[in-house]
Coordinates of C-alpha atoms and ligand atoms in Angstrom, one line a residue:
M1 CA 3.3 -6.6 11.6
T2 CA 6.5 -5.0 10.5
P3 CA 8.6 -3.1 13.0
A4 CA 8.1 -0.1 9.5
T5 CA 4.9 0.1 9.6
Y6 CA 2.6 2.9 9.3
R7 CA -0.5 0.5 10.3
G8 CA 0.1 -0.7 13.6
G9 CA -0.4 2.7 15.8
A10 CA -3.9 2.3 14.3
F11 CA -4.8 -1.2 15.1
V12 CA -3.0 -1.6 17.9
S13 CA -5.7 2.0 19.5
A14 CA -8.5 0.6 18.0
A15 CA -8.2 -3.1 19.2
R16 CA -7.7 -0.7 23.0
R17 CA -10.9 1.2 22.6
L18 CA -12.7 -2.5 21.7
G19 CA -11.5 -3.9 24.9
L20 CA -9.3 -6.4 22.9
E21 CA -6.7 -8.3 24.0
I22 CA -4.2 -8.7 21.6
V23 CA -0.5 -10.1 20.2
V24 CA 1.8 -8.1 18.0
G25 CA 3.8 -10.6 15.7
L26 CA 6.7 -8.9 15.4
D27 CA 8.9 -9.6 12.3
T28 CA 12.0 -9.1 14.5
P29 CA 14.6 -11.6 15.6
P30 CA 13.2 -13.4 19.4
G31 CA 15.6 -11.2 21.5
L32 CA 14.5 -7.9 20.5
A33 CA 11.2 -8.3 21.3
S34 CA 11.1 -8.1 25.3
S35 CA 8.3 -6.9 27.4
R36 CA 6.4 -4.4 26.0
S37 CA 2.6 -3.6 25.7
P38 CA 1.2 -4.7 24.0
E39 CA 2.7 -8.5 24.3
V40 CA 5.3 -9.7 21.2
L41 CA 5.9 -12.5 19.9
A42 CA 8.9 -12.6 17.6
L43 CA 8.0 -14.0 13.9
D44 CA 10.3 -14.1 11.2
F45 CA 8.3 -13.1 7.9
K46 CA 10.8 -14.7 5.5
A47 CA 10.1 -18.7 7.4
P48 CA 6.5 -18.5 7.2
E49 CA 6.1 -22.3 8.3
E50 CA 8.3 -21.9 10.7
A51 CA 6.0 -18.8 12.2
V52 CA 3.1 -20.6 11.6
Q53 CA 4.3 -23.3 14.0
R54 CA 5.5 -20.0 16.1
I55 CA 1.4 -18.8 16.4
V56 CA -0.2 -21.8 16.8
S57 CA 2.5 -23.6 20.1
F58 CA 1.4 -19.9 21.4
A59 CA -1.9 -20.5 20.7
R60 CA -2.1 -23.3 22.6
E61 CA -1.4 -21.3 25.4
H62 CA -3.3 -18.5 24.9
P63 CA -6.6 -19.2 22.5
L64 CA -6.4 -17.0 19.7
Q65 CA -9.7 -15.7 18.1
A66 CA -8.5 -14.2 14.8
V67 CA -5.4 -13.8 13.1
L68 CA -5.3 -10.2 10.8
S69 CA -2.0 -8.8 9.2
V70 CA -2.5 -4.9 9.1
D71 CA -0.8 -4.2 5.8
D72 CA 0.5 -6.3 3.2
S73 CA 3.4 -8.0 4.9
A74 CA 1.7 -10.5 6.4
V75 CA -1.5 -11.4 4.3
E76 CA -0.2 -14.6 3.6
L77 CA 1.2 -15.2 6.7
A78 CA -2.3 -14.0 8.4
A79 CA -3.8 -16.8 7.0
L80 CA -1.9 -19.6 7.0
A81 CA -1.8 -19.4 10.4
S82 CA -5.8 -18.8 10.4
A83 CA -6.0 -22.1 8.5
A84 CA -3.6 -23.6 10.8
L85 CA -6.3 -23.1 13.8
G86 CA -9.2 -23.1 12.1
L87 CA -10.4 -19.6 12.3
P88 CA -11.9 -17.4 9.4
C89 CA -10.0 -16.3 6.8
N90 CA -9.3 -15.7 3.2
A91 CA -7.8 -19.1 2.1
P92 CA -4.2 -19.3 1.7
D93 CA -3.2 -19.4 -2.0
A94 CA -6.2 -16.1 -2.6
A95 CA -3.8 -14.6 0.4
E96 CA -1.0 -15.2 -1.8
A97 CA -2.3 -14.4 -5.3
A98 CA -3.6 -10.7 -3.8
R99 CA 0.1 -10.3 -3.1
D100 CA 2.1 -11.7 -6.2
K101 CA 1.2 -9.5 -9.5
Y102 CA 1.2 -12.3 -12.0
L103 CA -0.4 -14.6 -9.9
M104 CA -3.2 -12.1 -9.9
R105 CA -3.2 -11.0 -13.4
Q106 CA -3.6 -14.6 -14.3
R107 CA -6.6 -15.1 -11.9
M108 CA -8.5 -12.0 -13.2
A109 CA -7.7 -12.1 -16.2
A110 CA -9.1 -15.9 -16.4
G111 CA -11.8 -14.4 -14.5
G112 CA -12.3 -11.9 -17.2
V113 CA -11.9 -9.5 -15.3
P114 CA -10.8 -5.8 -17.7
C115 CA -7.6 -5.6 -16.8
P116 CA -3.8 -4.9 -18.5
V117 CA -2.8 -7.0 -21.5
F118 CA 0.5 -8.4 -19.5
R119 CA 3.2 -10.8 -20.0
H120 CA 6.0 -12.6 -17.7
F121 CA 10.0 -12.7 -18.4
P122 CA 12.2 -13.9 -15.9
L123 CA 14.9 -11.4 -14.5
T124 CA 17.7 -13.7 -16.1
A125 CA 16.5 -12.2 -19.4
D126 CA 18.1 -10.1 -21.9
P127 CA 16.3 -6.5 -21.9
A128 CA 17.1 -5.9 -25.6
A129 CA 15.8 -9.0 -26.5
I130 CA 12.2 -8.5 -25.6
A131 CA 12.2 -4.6 -25.4
H132 CA 11.8 -5.4 -29.4
T133 CA 8.8 -7.6 -28.5
V134 CA 6.5 -5.3 -26.3
S135 CA 4.4 -2.8 -27.0
Y136 CA 4.2 1.1 -25.9
P137 CA 4.1 2.7 -23.4
C138 CA 4.7 -0.3 -21.0
V139 CA 4.3 -0.5 -17.5
L140 CA 7.5 -3.1 -16.2
K141 CA 6.5 -3.9 -12.5
P142 CA 8.0 -6.4 -10.0
L143 CA 6.1 -8.8 -9.0
R144 CA 6.1 -8.5 -4.8
L145 CA 6.8 -5.4 -4.1
S146 CA 4.2 -2.9 -3.1
G147 CA 4.1 1.2 -3.2
S148 CA 4.6 1.2 -6.5
R149 CA 8.7 0.2 -5.6
G150 CA 9.8 -0.6 -8.7
V151 CA 7.0 0.3 -11.4
I152 CA 8.5 2.0 -14.0
R153 CA 7.1 3.5 -17.5
A154 CA 8.4 2.8 -20.7
N155 CA 8.1 4.4 -23.7
T156 CA 10.9 3.4 -26.1
P157 CA 13.0 0.1 -26.1
E158 CA 15.9 2.1 -24.9
E159 CA 13.8 3.2 -21.6
F160 CA 12.6 0.1 -21.4
V161 CA 16.5 -1.6 -21.0
T162 CA 17.0 1.3 -18.7
A163 CA 13.8 0.4 -16.4
F164 CA 14.6 -3.2 -17.0
Y165 CA 18.1 -2.7 -14.6
R166 CA 16.8 0.1 -12.4
L167 CA 13.6 -2.4 -11.5
K168 CA 16.8 -5.7 -11.4
R169 CA 18.4 -4.1 -8.8
I170 CA 15.8 -3.1 -6.7
V171 CA 14.1 -6.4 -6.9
L172 CA 17.8 -7.9 -5.8
A173 CA 18.2 -5.8 -3.2
E174 CA 15.3 -6.6 -1.5
G175 CA 16.8 -10.4 -1.0
F176 CA 14.7 -12.2 -4.4
D177 CA 16.6 -14.4 -5.9
E178 CA 17.5 -13.7 -9.7
G179 CA 17.2 -17.3 -10.5
S180 CA 13.4 -17.5 -9.1
T181 CA 11.6 -14.8 -9.8
G182 CA 10.5 -12.6 -12.7
F183 CA 8.3 -9.3 -13.5
L184 CA 5.7 -8.1 -15.5
V185 CA 5.3 -6.1 -17.8
E186 CA 1.9 -4.1 -18.8
D187 CA 0.7 -2.4 -21.3
F188 CA 0.0 1.1 -19.9
I189 CA -3.6 2.0 -19.6
P190 CA -4.5 6.0 -19.7
G191 CA -7.2 7.3 -17.3
F192 CA -7.9 8.9 -14.4
E193 CA -7.5 6.9 -11.3
V194 CA -9.1 5.7 -8.0
A195 CA -8.9 3.3 -5.1
L196 CA -11.7 1.7 -3.3
E197 CA -11.5 0.5 0.0
G198 CA -13.9 -2.2 0.9
L199 CA -14.9 -4.8 3.5
L200 CA -15.9 -8.5 1.7
T201 CA -18.0 -10.6 3.9
A202 CA -18.5 -14.0 2.2
G203 CA -17.9 -12.3 -1.1
Q204 CA -20.0 -9.6 -1.3
L205 CA -18.0 -6.3 -1.4
Q206 CA -19.6 -3.1 0.4
V207 CA -17.7 0.1 -0.1
L208 CA -16.3 1.7 2.9
A209 CA -15.2 4.6 0.7
L210 CA -14.6 5.4 -3.0
F211 CA -12.0 7.8 -3.3
D212 CA -10.7 10.2 -6.6
K213 CA -6.6 10.4 -7.0
P214 CA -6.7 13.5 -8.9
D215 CA -3.2 14.4 -9.7
P216 CA -2.0 12.7 -12.8
L217 CA -0.2 9.8 -12.4
D218 CA 1.2 9.1 -16.3
G219 CA 4.7 7.5 -15.0
P220 CA 7.3 7.0 -15.6
F221 CA 7.0 6.8 -11.5
F222 CA 3.7 6.5 -10.3
E223 CA 3.8 8.6 -6.7
E224 CA 0.7 8.2 -4.8
T225 CA 0.1 12.4 -3.7
I226 CA -3.7 13.6 -2.9
Y227 CA -7.0 11.0 -2.2
V228 CA -10.1 12.6 -1.9
T229 CA -13.9 10.9 -0.6
P230 CA -16.4 10.8 -1.9
S231 CA -15.4 10.7 -5.8
R232 CA -16.5 13.0 -8.1
L233 CA -17.0 10.8 -10.9
P234 CA -21.1 9.9 -11.6
A235 CA -23.0 7.5 -9.9
A236 CA -22.9 4.7 -12.9
V237 CA -19.5 5.1 -13.3
Q238 CA -19.1 4.1 -9.5
E239 CA -20.9 1.5 -9.7
A240 CA -19.3 -0.2 -12.2
I241 CA -15.9 0.2 -10.6
R242 CA -17.7 -1.4 -7.8
S243 CA -18.6 -4.3 -9.6
C244 CA -15.3 -4.7 -11.4
V245 CA -13.9 -4.7 -7.7
E246 CA -16.0 -7.6 -6.6
R247 CA -15.5 -9.8 -10.0
A248 CA -11.5 -9.2 -9.1
A249 CA -11.8 -10.6 -5.2
A250 CA -13.9 -13.1 -6.6
S251 CA -11.6 -14.0 -9.1
I252 CA -8.7 -14.7 -7.0
G253 CA -10.8 -15.8 -4.6
L254 CA -10.7 -12.7 -1.2
R255 CA -13.6 -13.2 0.4
E256 CA -13.5 -11.8 3.7
G257 CA -11.7 -8.7 5.4
P258 CA -10.4 -5.7 4.2
A259 CA -10.4 -5.0 0.5
H260 CA -8.2 -2.2 -1.6
A261 CA -8.1 -1.9 -5.2
E262 CA -7.0 0.5 -7.4
L263 CA -7.9 0.9 -10.5
R264 CA -8.1 3.2 -14.2
V265 CA -11.2 4.4 -15.5
N266 CA -11.3 5.5 -19.2
E267 CA -13.9 5.9 -21.8
Q268 CA -14.1 2.1 -22.0
G269 CA -14.6 1.6 -18.0
P270 CA -13.1 0.7 -15.0
W271 CA -9.2 -2.0 -15.6
M272 CA -8.0 -3.5 -12.2
L273 CA -4.8 -2.6 -11.8
E274 CA -4.5 -4.5 -8.3
I275 CA -6.6 -5.4 -5.2
A276 CA -5.4 -6.2 -2.1
G277 CA -6.5 -8.3 0.9
R278 CA -5.7 -5.4 3.3
S279 CA -7.0 -1.8 4.1
I280 CA -4.9 1.8 2.7
G281 CA -2.1 1.9 3.8
G282 CA 0.0 5.0 5.4
L283 CA -1.5 6.9 7.6
C284 CA -5.1 7.7 5.1
S285 CA -7.2 6.0 7.4
T286 CA -7.0 8.9 10.0
I287 CA -9.7 10.4 7.7
L288 CA -12.1 7.9 7.5
E289 CA -15.2 7.7 10.2
F290 CA -18.2 5.1 9.5
G291 CA -21.7 5.4 11.6
A292 CA -21.2 7.3 15.0
G293 CA -17.3 8.0 15.0
M294 CA -15.6 4.3 14.3
C295 CA -12.9 4.3 12.8
L296 CA -11.5 2.1 9.6
E297 CA -9.5 -0.3 12.2
E298 CA -11.9 -0.8 14.7
L299 CA -14.4 -1.8 12.0
I300 CA -11.8 -4.1 10.8
L301 CA -11.6 -5.8 14.0
R302 CA -15.3 -6.2 14.6
H303 CA -15.9 -8.1 11.3
A304 CA -12.9 -10.0 12.1
L305 CA -14.0 -11.5 14.8
G306 CA -17.6 -11.9 13.8
R307 CA -18.8 -9.1 16.4
E308 CA -22.1 -7.2 14.8
L309 CA -21.1 -4.3 12.2
P310 CA -22.9 -0.2 13.1
S311 CA -23.4 1.5 10.0
L312 CA -21.0 1.4 7.8
E313 CA -21.9 4.8 6.4
R314 CA -19.5 7.2 6.3
R315 CA -19.6 10.5 7.6
P316 CA -21.0 12.1 5.4
E317 CA -19.2 15.6 4.7
A318 CA -15.5 15.8 1.9
A319 CA -11.6 14.2 3.2
G320 CA -8.7 13.6 1.7
V321 CA -5.3 12.8 2.2
M322 CA -2.2 14.1 0.7
M323 CA 0.9 11.6 0.8
I324 CA 3.7 14.3 0.8
P325 CA 5.7 13.2 -2.1
I326 CA 9.6 13.0 -1.4
P327 CA 10.5 15.6 -4.0
Q328 CA 14.3 14.7 -4.0
A329 CA 16.9 12.0 -2.7
G330 CA 19.0 13.4 0.1
M331 CA 19.6 14.0 3.7
L332 CA 16.5 15.7 5.5
K333 CA 17.5 18.0 7.8
G334 CA 14.7 20.1 8.4
V335 CA 11.2 21.0 7.6
S336 CA 9.7 24.5 8.5
G337 CA 5.6 25.7 7.8
I338 CA 4.3 22.7 9.6
E339 CA 2.3 25.5 11.5
E340 CA 0.8 27.9 8.7
A341 CA 0.0 24.3 7.0
R342 CA -2.0 23.2 10.1
Q343 CA -3.7 27.0 10.2
V344 CA -5.7 26.5 6.3
P345 CA -9.2 26.1 6.3
L346 CA -10.2 22.8 6.7
I347 CA -7.0 20.9 7.2
T348 CA -7.3 18.9 10.3
G349 CA -4.0 17.6 10.5
V350 CA -0.1 17.5 9.2
E351 CA 1.8 14.4 10.4
I352 CA 5.4 14.1 8.9
T353 CA 6.6 11.0 9.3
A354 CA 9.8 11.1 7.7
P355 CA 13.3 11.0 10.7
L356 CA 15.2 14.1 10.8
N357 CA 18.9 13.3 9.5
N358 CA 18.1 10.4 8.3
P359 CA 17.7 9.7 3.9
L360 CA 15.3 10.4 1.7
V361 CA 14.8 7.8 -1.1
P362 CA 12.4 9.0 -4.3
L363 CA 10.2 6.2 -6.0
P364 CA 10.9 3.7 -8.0
E365 CA 13.3 2.8 -4.6
G366 CA 12.0 4.1 -1.9
A367 CA 9.1 2.6 0.2
S368 CA 7.5 6.1 2.4
Y369 CA 6.4 9.6 2.0
L370 CA 7.6 12.6 3.6
G371 CA 4.4 12.9 5.5
F372 CA 0.8 13.7 5.1
I373 CA -2.0 15.9 5.7
F374 CA -5.6 15.9 6.2
A375 CA -8.5 17.8 4.7
R376 CA -12.8 17.9 6.1
G377 CA -15.1 20.1 4.2
E378 CA -18.3 20.2 2.5
S379 CA -17.4 19.7 -1.1
P380 CA -14.1 17.9 -2.8
A381 CA -13.2 20.0 -4.5
A382 CA -12.1 21.9 -1.9
V383 CA -10.3 19.4 0.0
E384 CA -8.7 18.8 -2.5
E385 CA -8.2 22.9 -2.7
A386 CA -7.0 22.3 1.2
L387 CA -4.1 20.4 0.8
R388 CA -2.3 21.7 -2.2
S389 CA -2.2 25.5 -0.5
A390 CA -1.1 23.6 2.7
H391 CA 1.3 21.3 0.9
R392 CA 2.4 25.2 -0.5
C393 CA 3.1 26.0 2.8
L394 CA 5.2 23.2 3.8
R395 CA 9.6 23.7 3.2
F396 CA 11.5 21.0 3.0
D397 CA 15.1 21.4 3.7
I398 CA 17.0 18.7 1.7
R399 CA 21.1 18.7 1.5
R400 CA 22.8 15.9 -1.3
E401 CA 25.2 15.0 0.7
L402 CA 27.6 12.6 -1.0
P403 CA 26.5 9.0 0.3
V404 CA 23.3 10.0 -0.5
L405 CA 23.8 11.4 -4.6
N406 CA 23.5 8.0 -5.4
A407 CA 20.3 7.0 -3.5
A408 CA 18.8 7.3 -7.0
L409 CA 21.1 4.7 -8.2
T410 CA 21.3 3.1 -5.5
P411 CA 18.6 0.7 -3.8
P412 CA 17.9 1.3 0.0
A413 CA 20.1 -0.8 2.5
P414 CA 17.8 -3.3 4.5
P415 CA 16.8 -1.7 7.8
T416 CA 19.3 -2.3 10.6
P417 CA 18.4 -4.4 13.8
S418 CA 18.6 -1.0 15.7
E419 CA 16.1 0.8 13.0
R420 CA 14.0 -2.5 13.5
A421 CA 14.0 -2.2 17.3
H422 CA 11.5 1.0 16.7
P423 CA 8.3 0.3 15.9
H424 CA 6.7 2.8 14.7
W425 CA 3.7 1.5 16.8
G426 CA 4.4 2.3 19.9
Ligands
ADP1 P1 2.1 -1.4 -6.3 O1 1.1 -2.5 -5.3 O2 4.1 -1.6 -6.1 O3 1.7 -0.3 -5.8 P2 0.8 -1.5 -8.9 O4 0.4 -2.3 -10.1 O5 -0.5 -1.2 -7.9 O6 1.9 -1.4 -7.9 O7 1.6 0.2 -9.5 C1 1.5 1.4 -8.7 C2 1.1 2.3 -9.6 O8 1.3 2.2 -11.1 C3 -0.6 2.4 -9.9 O9 -1.3 2.4 -9.3 C4 -0.5 3.3 -11.5 O10 -0.4 4.6 -10.7 C5 0.8 2.9 -12.0 N1 0.3 1.9 -12.7 C6 0.5 0.2 -12.5 N2 0.4 -0.4 -13.5 C7 -0.3 0.4 -14.6 C8 -1.0 0.0 -16.2 N3 -1.2 -1.2 -16.2 N4 -0.9 1.7 -16.1 C9 -0.8 2.2 -16.0 N5 -0.3 3.1 -14.7 C10 -0.4 1.8 -14.6

């Protein structure tokens, strides 16, 4: 995991509940990973071969039963390390295809999976020349970022050129090399968006939860907000979605472990936007509970260890989460109304995760949320309404201070060593 991941805490607690001994492979310089509980193995995710070697030497002294990535950041490393240790896992090339949007699209198209028409261009291309060769509306997207970062809709050639330069700045600020990376241009697929959380066993997909995303995601940027499960789509459409995701997983070679997929659904049926070999991001998994009270991370850990899985039935009531969007760039000075939001019927939690006195960077440059609101209730509609009411109670004091004014234009700086040294997983 990376120090900034939202997902570490849930996995560490689940491992403790299962009585597992764990070591956290942390993307951090060796000096910064000192005596902690759980034990930390410092790794450099940007140097995967060396990181695999460190994991393999560590495993000689402390045999490992499974290597898992808690989010997107280490899925390829986990697959490489598992392969080196002879542990069951997705093939490294499948993990790579699930991280690289161009490879993913190529494999999905070859596998006959319904997905948008796509074209790949180098970052060194002249956008004005390309702009007249693509169809509109289209979506420009970087190959290897996540959380909708750098994903921008363009309706006209002029918007295409502007979007191109914005995407390019984001990709270069992430340390990618202009000469060796590219970007995708896809047809914009209209429709209703859903997210599927599943578990793959020998290529068979078990749906753990299907989420509706009731807020329209029409761009120009694609900020996630509300997820509600169970889906209100008809059963036949839900089955079409499941089968589409299973085929998508097969087309890229994902066979084992968690899968998180995003799809659009319109009158032509489901369209695959993306599948990842990891579980749902942020703090969203908090709302998922299976069988007699097992959380998603416990299921994933048990599955990875080949242990028997108890019921995969989700708790019967409806549940939902709102990823609280960042309304504007600026410095977060205060948040009020949290208690009021917590008092809204059906609300089970409100977590503000953005630290005070820190710059907020909205999409397409930013990579985080203000926080999360959770709800449970009898019906998806009631849960959705509760999330909206709670959100209306919250007031964010965001100051447009000078250095931040440019945040929307300037990609955020990578975390400093001291930020990297203060992980969220505690
Ligand atoms: P990321 O991995 O960064 O989340 P995605 O490819 O999943 O990138 O895109 C992020 C979001 O952008 C999607 O959830 C969707 O809302 C929107 N999006 C991406 N591609 C398309 C497309 N071709 N048509 C319509 N919307 C899209």
